[in-house]
Amino acid sequence: MNPVRTVRLTFGLDDDRIGKAESPLAALRRRLDGRYPRDPFGLDPHLQDMVSPLFSLVARVEVHGGEHIPARGPALLVSNRGVGLLEPAALGVAVRQACGRRLRIVGTPDMPVLGDAFRSVGGIPAYPSDLAAVLRAGHLAAVPLGPTWLRTGAGTPPLELLLAATGFPVVPVAVVPGGPLGLPLRPWRIVVGPAIVTAGDPDDPLEAAELAEAARSGVRGLISGDTSRAERREA
Amino acid sequence: MGGELGTRVAQVLEERDDVAEIIGVDFVPPRRRLHRSEFHRIDPLQRERLADFVASVAPEAVVHVGVYEPYARLDPRAAQQYTEAATVTALGAAARAGSLRRIVVRSGIEIYGRGRGRPAVPDEHAPVAPTTAFGHSCLQVEAIASAVGRAQHAPVTMVRLAPVVGSHVPSPLGRLLRLPVVPVPALADPAFALVAPEDAARALAGALGTDHSGPLNVVGPGAASPWQAVRLGGRVPFPVLSAGWQVAYRIAELAGAPIPSHVVELLAKGRAADGARAVELLALGSLRSTLEICVELFEWATVTHLRATAAAA
C-alpha cells in the first residue's frame, strides 16, 4: 500500500490554533516528507510553531484584558506601532499567550523572498481583498495604525483596510514598549480593549470612517490608561 | 463534453430531473459512460458545421467548458485557437437560435494574474489583469460570454476554477509534479490552491441551477507549495533560479511534461483565490482540499490481473 494513503488533510496541525512543539528530528522528518499544511495566504503553521519560541525570547510580553480577544472566529485587532517589527512580533506573542491562536499581521512587503518568508510565519500584504478573505476564513488579523515615531500615541487609521473589516469585531489594542525606544528592559505591555462591533455595510465609507475613529480613540484611551497606571505604580 | 471536465459535468446533469435533454459537442469522445446524454463529435475549427448544429439544437442553456488549457491536450497555440473558435461559434450560434436563457462558462483564477500590487487571495471583486496566455484566454471567453448574455438578456455565470488536477485529468501541472525530478523555485515556496475535477463539475452544473450573474471562484480549501507537493509525492525537488527555467522547460518537455507559462507562474509566484462565495451560493460544502488533491495525484490504481475462468474461456 502506498504510504501517502494514510496521510490526513492537516497532518495534525491547525492553521488557526497553535500546535505543540515537536522534537527537532520529528520536525525535520515532517519537513522532508512535506507533511504539513499551508494556507492560501502563505502561512506555514508548522514553521510558525518552530520559530515562535524565538519571537517569545525577543519580545517578552505582559497581557492585560486578554479575555477580549475572541477564542474562536474572526476579529481584527487594531494596534499602535512605532517603527520596525517589534510591535507586531510582541502582539503575535501576546495573542498566542492569551488565547492560543495564530495572528495574521497585515503589512507584509509585497516582494519576492522576504515577502514569502514573512507570509510563512503569518504576515499578509496590506490589500483590503486579502484582509477581507482572512476574516471571512475565520482568522484573527492585526492591522497597525500609522507609525508614531516615539511610540507615544495612536497613529492614522488605514481607512481602506478598515472598510474591508466592517461587519467583523474590531478589537483595539495598545502595545506599550518595555523600555525607551523599544529596548527590552522590561516585558512589553499589551492592553486589549473590548471589541467594537459595527453594522457591517461594506459599501458605506462613512461607517469605515466611524470605525477608524472609534478604533483610534480606543487605542489612544488604552495607551493613556496604561501610562497613568504605570505612573501610579511608580508613585 | 469529450474532456474529463465536460464528461463529468454531463454526468452530474444526468442525475437532475429538471434537465430535460443534454446535448454535447467536442472534438474527442466522452471519457466516461453517459446514459442519457447525446454526444456529437464536431471539431470546433469546423465553424460552419458547429454553428449549424448548435442552431439546429437551439439550446435554452449552455454550459461552455471548451476552454482549453495549454499543454493539457493541445499546444499553447492550438489551445488558444480551439478556445476562441469553440466560444465564438457555439455561443454565437446559440444566441442566434433565439431560445437562450442561461449561460455558464468555465474560466480560471489565472484571470487575476500574479505579481506586485495584486492580492494573494483575490475574491470576485478583485480586478482582472491576466499575466499569462491562459489567463488572457479566460478573459476573452468571459468577455464573449458577457456580450452574448447582455444581448440575449440571459444571466452569465463565469466559474473561475483553480487549476483542475487529478490522477486521471490531463493537466500540465499534474504531469510535471509526477516527474521523478521536479523543478521548483530556489528562493521561494509560494502557496497554490487546486480544485478536484468532480468538485469543478459540481460547481459548473450547480451554477446552471442558480440565476447568479457574474464570476464565482471555485477553489479547494487550503493550499500546498511546490516543495511540499514534490516531497508529498516522494519526488526530488530541483531548485531553479530565474534563468534556469528555460533549461528546466526544455528538460521537462523532453521528459513529456512541457511547462506552460501559467504553470511556471504558479510555481514561482503561487496562485490562490477566495472561494467562499461559490461555496455559499452553490452549496459546495464538501470540497476536496488542495492537500488531498496533491496526495491523490500521486496515487495510481493497482493493476489487478484477472485470470481467465473456464466459463470465459
JSON list of C-alpha atoms in Angstrom, two decimals, chain B residues 45-238:
[
{"chain": "B", "resi": 45, "resn": "LEU", "atom": "CA", "xyz": [-12.41, 24.56, -36.07]},
{"chain": "B", "resi": 46, "resn": "GLN", "atom": "CA", "xyz": [-15.18, 23.39, -38.45]},
{"chain": "B", "resi": 47, "resn": "ARG", "atom": "CA", "xyz": [-17.01, 26.56, -37.53]},
{"chain": "B", "resi": 48, "resn": "GLU", "atom": "CA", "xyz": [-19.82, 26.30, -40.05]},
{"chain": "B", "resi": 49, "resn": "ARG", "atom": "CA", "xyz": [-20.68, 22.72, -39.11]},
{"chain": "B", "resi": 50, "resn": "LEU", "atom": "CA", "xyz": [-20.61, 23.53, -35.40]},
{"chain": "B", "resi": 51, "resn": "ALA", "atom": "CA", "xyz": [-22.74, 26.66, -35.86]},
{"chain": "B", "resi": 52, "resn": "ASP", "atom": "CA", "xyz": [-25.33, 24.78, -37.93]},
{"chain": "B", "resi": 53, "resn": "PHE", "atom": "CA", "xyz": [-25.55, 22.02, -35.36]},
{"chain": "B", "resi": 54, "resn": "VAL", "atom": "CA", "xyz": [-25.92, 24.39, -32.38]},
{"chain": "B", "resi": 55, "resn": "ALA", "atom": "CA", "xyz": [-28.53, 26.42, -34.27]},
{"chain": "B", "resi": 56, "resn": "SER", "atom": "CA", "xyz": [-30.49, 23.24, -35.03]},
{"chain": "B", "resi": 57, "resn": "VAL", "atom": "CA", "xyz": [-30.47, 22.30, -31.32]},
{"chain": "B", "resi": 58, "resn": "ALA", "atom": "CA", "xyz": [-31.50, 25.83, -30.21]},
{"chain": "B", "resi": 59, "resn": "PRO", "atom": "CA", "xyz": [-30.39, 25.30, -26.59]},
{"chain": "B", "resi": 60, "resn": "GLU", "atom": "CA", "xyz": [-32.09, 27.01, -23.65]},
{"chain": "B", "resi": 61, "resn": "ALA", "atom": "CA", "xyz": [-28.93, 26.82, -21.55]},
{"chain": "B", "resi": 62, "resn": "VAL", "atom": "CA", "xyz": [-25.26, 26.46, -22.44]},
{"chain": "B", "resi": 63, "resn": "VAL", "atom": "CA", "xyz": [-22.52, 25.18, -20.13]},
{"chain": "B", "resi": 64, "resn": "HIS", "atom": "CA", "xyz": [-19.39, 26.10, -22.05]},
{"chain": "B", "resi": 65, "resn": "VAL", "atom": "CA", "xyz": [-16.45, 24.02, -20.85]},
{"chain": "B", "resi": 66, "resn": "GLY", "atom": "CA", "xyz": [-14.45, 24.29, -24.09]},
{"chain": "B", "resi": 67, "resn": "VAL", "atom": "CA", "xyz": [-11.70, 26.42, -22.61]},
{"chain": "B", "resi": 68, "resn": "TYR", "atom": "CA", "xyz": [-8.51, 24.54, -23.40]},
{"chain": "B", "resi": 69, "resn": "GLU", "atom": "CA", "xyz": [-5.57, 24.78, -21.03]},
{"chain": "B", "resi": 70, "resn": "PRO", "atom": "CA", "xyz": [-2.21, 24.99, -22.86]},
{"chain": "B", "resi": 71, "resn": "TYR", "atom": "CA", "xyz": [-0.34, 21.67, -22.83]},
{"chain": "B", "resi": 72, "resn": "ALA", "atom": "CA", "xyz": [-3.24, 19.82, -21.20]},
{"chain": "B", "resi": 73, "resn": "ARG", "atom": "CA", "xyz": [-4.20, 18.24, -24.53]},
{"chain": "B", "resi": 74, "resn": "LEU", "atom": "CA", "xyz": [-3.15, 20.86, -27.04]},
{"chain": "B", "resi": 75, "resn": "ASP", "atom": "CA", "xyz": [-0.07, 23.01, -27.53]},
{"chain": "B", "resi": 76, "resn": "PRO", "atom": "CA", "xyz": [-0.49, 26.67, -26.48]},
{"chain": "B", "resi": 77, "resn": "ARG", "atom": "CA", "xyz": [-1.26, 28.00, -29.97]},
{"chain": "B", "resi": 78, "resn": "ALA", "atom": "CA", "xyz": [-3.82, 25.29, -30.72]},
{"chain": "B", "resi": 79, "resn": "ALA", "atom": "CA", "xyz": [-5.35, 25.65, -27.24]},
{"chain": "B", "resi": 80, "resn": "GLN", "atom": "CA", "xyz": [-5.90, 29.37, -27.82]},
{"chain": "B", "resi": 81, "resn": "GLN", "atom": "CA", "xyz": [-7.26, 28.74, -31.32]},
{"chain": "B", "resi": 82, "resn": "TYR", "atom": "CA", "xyz": [-9.68, 25.99, -30.18]},
{"chain": "B", "resi": 83, "resn": "THR", "atom": "CA", "xyz": [-10.85, 28.03, -27.19]},
{"chain": "B", "resi": 84, "resn": "GLU", "atom": "CA", "xyz": [-11.64, 31.03, -29.34]},
{"chain": "B", "resi": 85, "resn": "ALA", "atom": "CA", "xyz": [-13.33, 29.00, -32.09]},
{"chain": "B", "resi": 86, "resn": "ALA", "atom": "CA", "xyz": [-15.45, 26.98, -29.66]},
{"chain": "B", "resi": 87, "resn": "THR", "atom": "CA", "xyz": [-16.52, 30.04, -27.66]},
{"chain": "B", "resi": 88, "resn": "VAL", "atom": "CA", "xyz": [-17.34, 32.37, -30.53]},
{"chain": "B", "resi": 89, "resn": "THR", "atom": "CA", "xyz": [-19.05, 29.74, -32.68]},
{"chain": "B", "resi": 90, "resn": "ALA", "atom": "CA", "xyz": [-21.02, 27.87, -30.02]},
{"chain": "B", "resi": 91, "resn": "LEU", "atom": "CA", "xyz": [-22.21, 30.87, -28.04]},
{"chain": "B", "resi": 92, "resn": "GLY", "atom": "CA", "xyz": [-22.85, 32.93, -31.16]},
{"chain": "B", "resi": 93, "resn": "ALA", "atom": "CA", "xyz": [-24.95, 30.19, -32.76]},
{"chain": "B", "resi": 94, "resn": "ALA", "atom": "CA", "xyz": [-26.84, 29.53, -29.52]},
{"chain": "B", "resi": 95, "resn": "ALA", "atom": "CA", "xyz": [-27.66, 33.24, -29.29]},
{"chain": "B", "resi": 96, "resn": "ARG", "atom": "CA", "xyz": [-28.83, 33.43, -32.88]},
{"chain": "B", "resi": 97, "resn": "ALA", "atom": "CA", "xyz": [-31.15, 30.44, -32.31]},
{"chain": "B", "resi": 98, "resn": "GLY", "atom": "CA", "xyz": [-33.16, 32.75, -30.05]},
{"chain": "B", "resi": 99, "resn": "SER", "atom": "CA", "xyz": [-34.05, 30.46, -27.16]},
{"chain": "B", "resi": 100, "resn": "LEU", "atom": "CA", "xyz": [-31.00, 31.03, -24.95]},
{"chain": "B", "resi": 101, "resn": "ARG", "atom": "CA", "xyz": [-31.91, 31.82, -21.33]},
{"chain": "B", "resi": 102, "resn": "ARG", "atom": "CA", "xyz": [-28.82, 30.81, -19.33]},
{"chain": "B", "resi": 103, "resn": "ILE", "atom": "CA", "xyz": [-25.03, 30.70, -19.86]},
{"chain": "B", "resi": 104, "resn": "VAL", "atom": "CA", "xyz": [-22.38, 29.15, -17.64]},
{"chain": "B", "resi": 105, "resn": "VAL", "atom": "CA", "xyz": [-18.75, 29.35, -18.78]},
{"chain": "B", "resi": 106, "resn": "ARG", "atom": "CA", "xyz": [-15.62, 27.71, -17.43]},
{"chain": "B", "resi": 107, "resn": "SER", "atom": "CA", "xyz": [-12.94, 30.24, -16.62]},
{"chain": "B", "resi": 108, "resn": "GLY", "atom": "CA", "xyz": [-9.86, 30.15, -14.38]},
{"chain": "B", "resi": 109, "resn": "ILE", "atom": "CA", "xyz": [-8.34, 32.04, -11.47]},
{"chain": "B", "resi": 110, "resn": "GLU", "atom": "CA", "xyz": [-5.40, 32.67, -13.83]},
{"chain": "B", "resi": 111, "resn": "ILE", "atom": "CA", "xyz": [-7.53, 35.63, -14.93]},
{"chain": "B", "resi": 112, "resn": "TYR", "atom": "CA", "xyz": [-6.41, 37.65, -11.85]},
{"chain": "B", "resi": 113, "resn": "GLY", "atom": "CA", "xyz": [-2.73, 37.41, -12.79]},
{"chain": "B", "resi": 114, "resn": "ARG", "atom": "CA", "xyz": [0.13, 37.41, -10.31]},
{"chain": "B", "resi": 115, "resn": "GLY", "atom": "CA", "xyz": [2.75, 39.93, -9.35]},
{"chain": "B", "resi": 116, "resn": "ARG", "atom": "CA", "xyz": [3.23, 43.07, -7.33]},
{"chain": "B", "resi": 117, "resn": "GLY", "atom": "CA", "xyz": [0.13, 45.06, -6.48]},
{"chain": "B", "resi": 118, "resn": "ARG", "atom": "CA", "xyz": [-2.21, 42.09, -6.82]},
{"chain": "B", "resi": 119, "resn": "PRO", "atom": "CA", "xyz": [-3.87, 40.43, -3.83]},
{"chain": "B", "resi": 120, "resn": "ALA", "atom": "CA", "xyz": [-2.62, 36.96, -2.94]},
{"chain": "B", "resi": 121, "resn": "VAL", "atom": "CA", "xyz": [-6.13, 35.62, -2.41]},
{"chain": "B", "resi": 122, "resn": "PRO", "atom": "CA", "xyz": [-8.39, 37.65, -4.74]},
{"chain": "B", "resi": 123, "resn": "ASP", "atom": "CA", "xyz": [-12.14, 37.48, -4.39]},
{"chain": "B", "resi": 124, "resn": "GLU", "atom": "CA", "xyz": [-14.57, 38.06, -7.26]},
{"chain": "B", "resi": 125, "resn": "HIS", "atom": "CA", "xyz": [-14.34, 41.85, -6.86]},
{"chain": "B", "resi": 126, "resn": "ALA", "atom": "CA", "xyz": [-10.58, 41.92, -7.48]},
{"chain": "B", "resi": 127, "resn": "PRO", "atom": "CA", "xyz": [-9.58, 43.47, -10.83]},
{"chain": "B", "resi": 128, "resn": "VAL", "atom": "CA", "xyz": [-8.79, 41.02, -13.61]},
{"chain": "B", "resi": 129, "resn": "ALA", "atom": "CA", "xyz": [-5.34, 41.52, -15.10]},
{"chain": "B", "resi": 130, "resn": "PRO", "atom": "CA", "xyz": [-4.04, 38.26, -16.56]},
{"chain": "B", "resi": 131, "resn": "THR", "atom": "CA", "xyz": [-0.29, 37.81, -16.87]},
{"chain": "B", "resi": 132, "resn": "THR", "atom": "CA", "xyz": [-0.24, 34.55, -18.89]},
{"chain": "B", "resi": 133, "resn": "ALA", "atom": "CA", "xyz": [-1.65, 33.28, -22.18]},
{"chain": "B", "resi": 134, "resn": "PHE", "atom": "CA", "xyz": [-4.18, 31.03, -20.44]},
{"chain": "B", "resi": 135, "resn": "GLY", "atom": "CA", "xyz": [-5.32, 33.92, -18.26]},
{"chain": "B", "resi": 136, "resn": "HIS", "atom": "CA", "xyz": [-5.89, 36.01, -21.39]},
{"chain": "B", "resi": 137, "resn": "SER", "atom": "CA", "xyz": [-7.84, 33.13, -22.94]},
{"chain": "B", "resi": 138, "resn": "CYS", "atom": "CA", "xyz": [-10.11, 33.03, -19.88]},
{"chain": "B", "resi": 139, "resn": "LEU", "atom": "CA", "xyz": [-10.60, 36.79, -20.06]},
{"chain": "B", "resi": 140, "resn": "GLN", "atom": "CA", "xyz": [-11.55, 36.55, -23.72]},
{"chain": "B", "resi": 141, "resn": "VAL", "atom": "CA", "xyz": [-14.06, 33.75, -23.01]},
{"chain": "B", "resi": 142, "resn": "GLU", "atom": "CA", "xyz": [-15.65, 35.78, -20.20]},
{"chain": "B", "resi": 143, "resn": "ALA", "atom": "CA", "xyz": [-15.86, 38.88, -22.41]},
{"chain": "B", "resi": 144, "resn": "ILE", "atom": "CA", "xyz": [-17.56, 36.96, -25.24]},
{"chain": "B", "resi": 145, "resn": "ALA", "atom": "CA", "xyz": [-20.00, 35.23, -22.88]},
{"chain": "B", "resi": 146, "resn": "SER", "atom": "CA", "xyz": [-20.86, 38.55, -21.18]},
{"chain": "B", "resi": 147, "resn": "ALA", "atom": "CA", "xyz": [-21.53, 40.20, -24.53]},
{"chain": "B", "resi": 148, "resn": "VAL", "atom": "CA", "xyz": [-23.79, 37.32, -25.64]},
{"chain": "B", "resi": 149, "resn": "GLY", "atom": "CA", "xyz": [-25.57, 37.34, -22.28]},
{"chain": "B", "resi": 150, "resn": "ARG", "atom": "CA", "xyz": [-26.20, 41.09, -22.48]},
{"chain": "B", "resi": 151, "resn": "ALA", "atom": "CA", "xyz": [-27.60, 40.80, -25.98]},
{"chain": "B", "resi": 152, "resn": "GLN", "atom": "CA", "xyz": [-29.89, 37.91, -25.02]},
{"chain": "B", "resi": 153, "resn": "HIS", "atom": "CA", "xyz": [-30.79, 39.26, -21.55]},
{"chain": "B", "resi": 154, "resn": "ALA", "atom": "CA", "xyz": [-29.53, 35.95, -20.17]},
{"chain": "B", "resi": 155, "resn": "PRO", "atom": "CA", "xyz": [-27.60, 35.71, -16.88]},
{"chain": "B", "resi": 156, "resn": "VAL", "atom": "CA", "xyz": [-23.99, 34.59, -17.34]},
{"chain": "B", "resi": 157, "resn": "THR", "atom": "CA", "xyz": [-22.01, 32.83, -14.61]},
{"chain": "B", "resi": 158, "resn": "MET", "atom": "CA", "xyz": [-18.25, 32.69, -15.06]},
{"chain": "B", "resi": 159, "resn": "VAL", "atom": "CA", "xyz": [-16.95, 29.80, -12.97]},
{"chain": "B", "resi": 160, "resn": "ARG", "atom": "CA", "xyz": [-13.31, 30.67, -12.28]},
{"chain": "B", "resi": 161, "resn": "LEU", "atom": "CA", "xyz": [-11.70, 27.36, -11.40]},
{"chain": "B", "resi": 162, "resn": "ALA", "atom": "CA", "xyz": [-8.40, 26.86, -9.61]},
{"chain": "B", "resi": 163, "resn": "PRO", "atom": "CA", "xyz": [-6.09, 24.53, -11.60]},
{"chain": "B", "resi": 164, "resn": "VAL", "atom": "CA", "xyz": [-8.04, 21.30, -12.07]},
{"chain": "B", "resi": 165, "resn": "VAL", "atom": "CA", "xyz": [-5.76, 18.45, -11.05]},
{"chain": "B", "resi": 166, "resn": "GLY", "atom": "CA", "xyz": [-6.46, 14.78, -10.53]},
{"chain": "B", "resi": 167, "resn": "SER", "atom": "CA", "xyz": [-4.75, 11.48, -11.21]},
{"chain": "B", "resi": 168, "resn": "HIS", "atom": "CA", "xyz": [-6.81, 10.94, -14.40]},
{"chain": "B", "resi": 169, "resn": "VAL", "atom": "CA", "xyz": [-7.00, 14.54, -15.60]},
{"chain": "B", "resi": 170, "resn": "PRO", "atom": "CA", "xyz": [-4.73, 15.66, -18.43]},
{"chain": "B", "resi": 171, "resn": "SER", "atom": "CA", "xyz": [-3.08, 18.66, -16.80]},
{"chain": "B", "resi": 172, "resn": "PRO", "atom": "CA", "xyz": [0.39, 20.18, -17.31]},
{"chain": "B", "resi": 173, "resn": "LEU", "atom": "CA", "xyz": [0.82, 20.77, -13.56]},
{"chain": "B", "resi": 174, "resn": "GLY", "atom": "CA", "xyz": [-0.17, 17.21, -12.67]},
{"chain": "B", "resi": 175, "resn": "ARG", "atom": "CA", "xyz": [2.18, 15.81, -15.31]},
{"chain": "B", "resi": 176, "resn": "LEU", "atom": "CA", "xyz": [5.06, 17.99, -14.10]},
{"chain": "B", "resi": 177, "resn": "LEU", "atom": "CA", "xyz": [4.59, 17.05, -10.43]},
{"chain": "B", "resi": 178, "resn": "ARG", "atom": "CA", "xyz": [4.72, 13.37, -11.36]},
{"chain": "B", "resi": 179, "resn": "LEU", "atom": "CA", "xyz": [8.15, 13.59, -12.97]},
{"chain": "B", "resi": 180, "resn": "PRO", "atom": "CA", "xyz": [10.84, 11.85, -10.86]},
{"chain": "B", "resi": 181, "resn": "VAL", "atom": "CA", "xyz": [12.74, 15.14, -10.51]},
{"chain": "B", "resi": 182, "resn": "VAL", "atom": "CA", "xyz": [10.65, 18.31, -10.43]},
{"chain": "B", "resi": 183, "resn": "PRO", "atom": "CA", "xyz": [11.91, 21.89, -10.96]},
{"chain": "B", "resi": 184, "resn": "VAL", "atom": "CA", "xyz": [10.93, 24.17, -8.08]},
{"chain": "B", "resi": 185, "resn": "PRO", "atom": "CA", "xyz": [11.79, 27.84, -7.38]},
{"chain": "B", "resi": 186, "resn": "ALA", "atom": "CA", "xyz": [15.07, 28.05, -5.47]},
{"chain": "B", "resi": 187, "resn": "LEU", "atom": "CA", "xyz": [14.27, 31.11, -3.39]},
{"chain": "B", "resi": 188, "resn": "ALA", "atom": "CA", "xyz": [10.52, 30.86, -2.90]},
{"chain": "B", "resi": 189, "resn": "ASP", "atom": "CA", "xyz": [7.88, 28.37, -1.90]},
{"chain": "B", "resi": 190, "resn": "PRO", "atom": "CA", "xyz": [4.60, 30.17, -2.59]},
{"chain": "B", "resi": 191, "resn": "ALA", "atom": "CA", "xyz": [1.18, 28.72, -1.84]},
{"chain": "B", "resi": 192, "resn": "PHE", "atom": "CA", "xyz": [-1.13, 27.50, -4.57]},
{"chain": "B", "resi": 193, "resn": "ALA", "atom": "CA", "xyz": [-4.64, 26.09, -4.48]},
{"chain": "B", "resi": 194, "resn": "LEU", "atom": "CA", "xyz": [-6.18, 23.38, -6.66]},
{"chain": "B", "resi": 195, "resn": "VAL", "atom": "CA", "xyz": [-9.65, 22.02, -7.30]},
{"chain": "B", "resi": 196, "resn": "ALA", "atom": "CA", "xyz": [-10.66, 18.40, -7.83]},
{"chain": "B", "resi": 197, "resn": "PRO", "atom": "CA", "xyz": [-12.34, 17.56, -11.17]},
{"chain": "B", "resi": 198, "resn": "GLU", "atom": "CA", "xyz": [-15.54, 16.26, -9.53]},
{"chain": "B", "resi": 199, "resn": "ASP", "atom": "CA", "xyz": [-15.86, 19.48, -7.49]},
{"chain": "B", "resi": 200, "resn": "ALA", "atom": "CA", "xyz": [-15.27, 21.60, -10.59]},
{"chain": "B", "resi": 201, "resn": "ALA", "atom": "CA", "xyz": [-18.00, 19.63, -12.39]},
{"chain": "B", "resi": 202, "resn": "ARG", "atom": "CA", "xyz": [-20.39, 20.04, -9.44]},
{"chain": "B", "resi": 203, "resn": "ALA", "atom": "CA", "xyz": [-19.76, 23.79, -9.47]},
{"chain": "B", "resi": 204, "resn": "LEU", "atom": "CA", "xyz": [-20.36, 24.15, -13.22]},
{"chain": "B", "resi": 205, "resn": "ALA", "atom": "CA", "xyz": [-23.54, 22.06, -13.11]},
{"chain": "B", "resi": 206, "resn": "GLY", "atom": "CA", "xyz": [-24.67, 23.77, -9.90]},
{"chain": "B", "resi": 207, "resn": "ALA", "atom": "CA", "xyz": [-24.23, 27.23, -11.41]},
{"chain": "B", "resi": 208, "resn": "LEU", "atom": "CA", "xyz": [-26.81, 26.25, -14.04]},
{"chain": "B", "resi": 209, "resn": "GLY", "atom": "CA", "xyz": [-29.41, 25.88, -11.29]},
{"chain": "B", "resi": 210, "resn": "THR", "atom": "CA", "xyz": [-28.93, 29.42, -9.97]},
{"chain": "B", "resi": 211, "resn": "ASP", "atom": "CA", "xyz": [-29.74, 32.79, -11.50]},
{"chain": "B", "resi": 212, "resn": "HIS", "atom": "CA", "xyz": [-26.42, 34.26, -10.36]},
{"chain": "B", "resi": 213, "resn": "SER", "atom": "CA", "xyz": [-24.87, 36.59, -12.86]},
{"chain": "B", "resi": 214, "resn": "GLY", "atom": "CA", "xyz": [-21.14, 37.27, -12.59]},
{"chain": "B", "resi": 215, "resn": "PRO", "atom": "CA", "xyz": [-17.96, 35.46, -11.62]},
{"chain": "B", "resi": 216, "resn": "LEU", "atom": "CA", "xyz": [-17.55, 32.78, -8.94]},
{"chain": "B", "resi": 217, "resn": "ASN", "atom": "CA", "xyz": [-14.20, 31.43, -7.73]},
{"chain": "B", "resi": 218, "resn": "VAL", "atom": "CA", "xyz": [-14.14, 27.68, -7.14]},
{"chain": "B", "resi": 219, "resn": "VAL", "atom": "CA", "xyz": [-11.09, 26.68, -5.13]},
{"chain": "B", "resi": 220, "resn": "GLY", "atom": "CA", "xyz": [-10.26, 23.67, -2.97]},
{"chain": "B", "resi": 221, "resn": "PRO", "atom": "CA", "xyz": [-9.77, 24.55, 0.72]},
{"chain": "B", "resi": 222, "resn": "GLY", "atom": "CA", "xyz": [-6.22, 25.08, 1.97]},
{"chain": "B", "resi": 223, "resn": "ALA", "atom": "CA", "xyz": [-3.14, 25.23, -0.18]},
{"chain": "B", "resi": 224, "resn": "ALA", "atom": "CA", "xyz": [0.12, 23.50, -0.96]},
{"chain": "B", "resi": 225, "resn": "SER", "atom": "CA", "xyz": [3.52, 24.73, -2.07]},
{"chain": "B", "resi": 226, "resn": "PRO", "atom": "CA", "xyz": [5.82, 23.44, -4.81]},
{"chain": "B", "resi": 227, "resn": "TRP", "atom": "CA", "xyz": [8.46, 21.97, -2.46]},
{"chain": "B", "resi": 228, "resn": "GLN", "atom": "CA", "xyz": [5.80, 20.38, -0.29]},
{"chain": "B", "resi": 229, "resn": "ALA", "atom": "CA", "xyz": [3.84, 18.89, -3.21]},
{"chain": "B", "resi": 230, "resn": "VAL", "atom": "CA", "xyz": [7.01, 17.41, -4.68]},
{"chain": "B", "resi": 231, "resn": "ARG", "atom": "CA", "xyz": [8.01, 15.82, -1.37]},
{"chain": "B", "resi": 232, "resn": "LEU", "atom": "CA", "xyz": [4.48, 14.52, -0.72]},
{"chain": "B", "resi": 233, "resn": "GLY", "atom": "CA", "xyz": [4.83, 12.50, -3.89]},
{"chain": "B", "resi": 234, "resn": "GLY", "atom": "CA", "xyz": [8.29, 11.28, -2.89]},
{"chain": "B", "resi": 235, "resn": "ARG", "atom": "CA", "xyz": [9.83, 13.14, -5.85]},
{"chain": "B", "resi": 236, "resn": "VAL", "atom": "CA", "xyz": [13.12, 15.02, -5.85]},
{"chain": "B", "resi": 237, "resn": "PRO", "atom": "CA", "xyz": [12.86, 18.83, -5.90]},
{"chain": "B", "resi": 238, "resn": "PHE", "atom": "CA", "xyz": [15.35, 20.51, -8.24]}
]
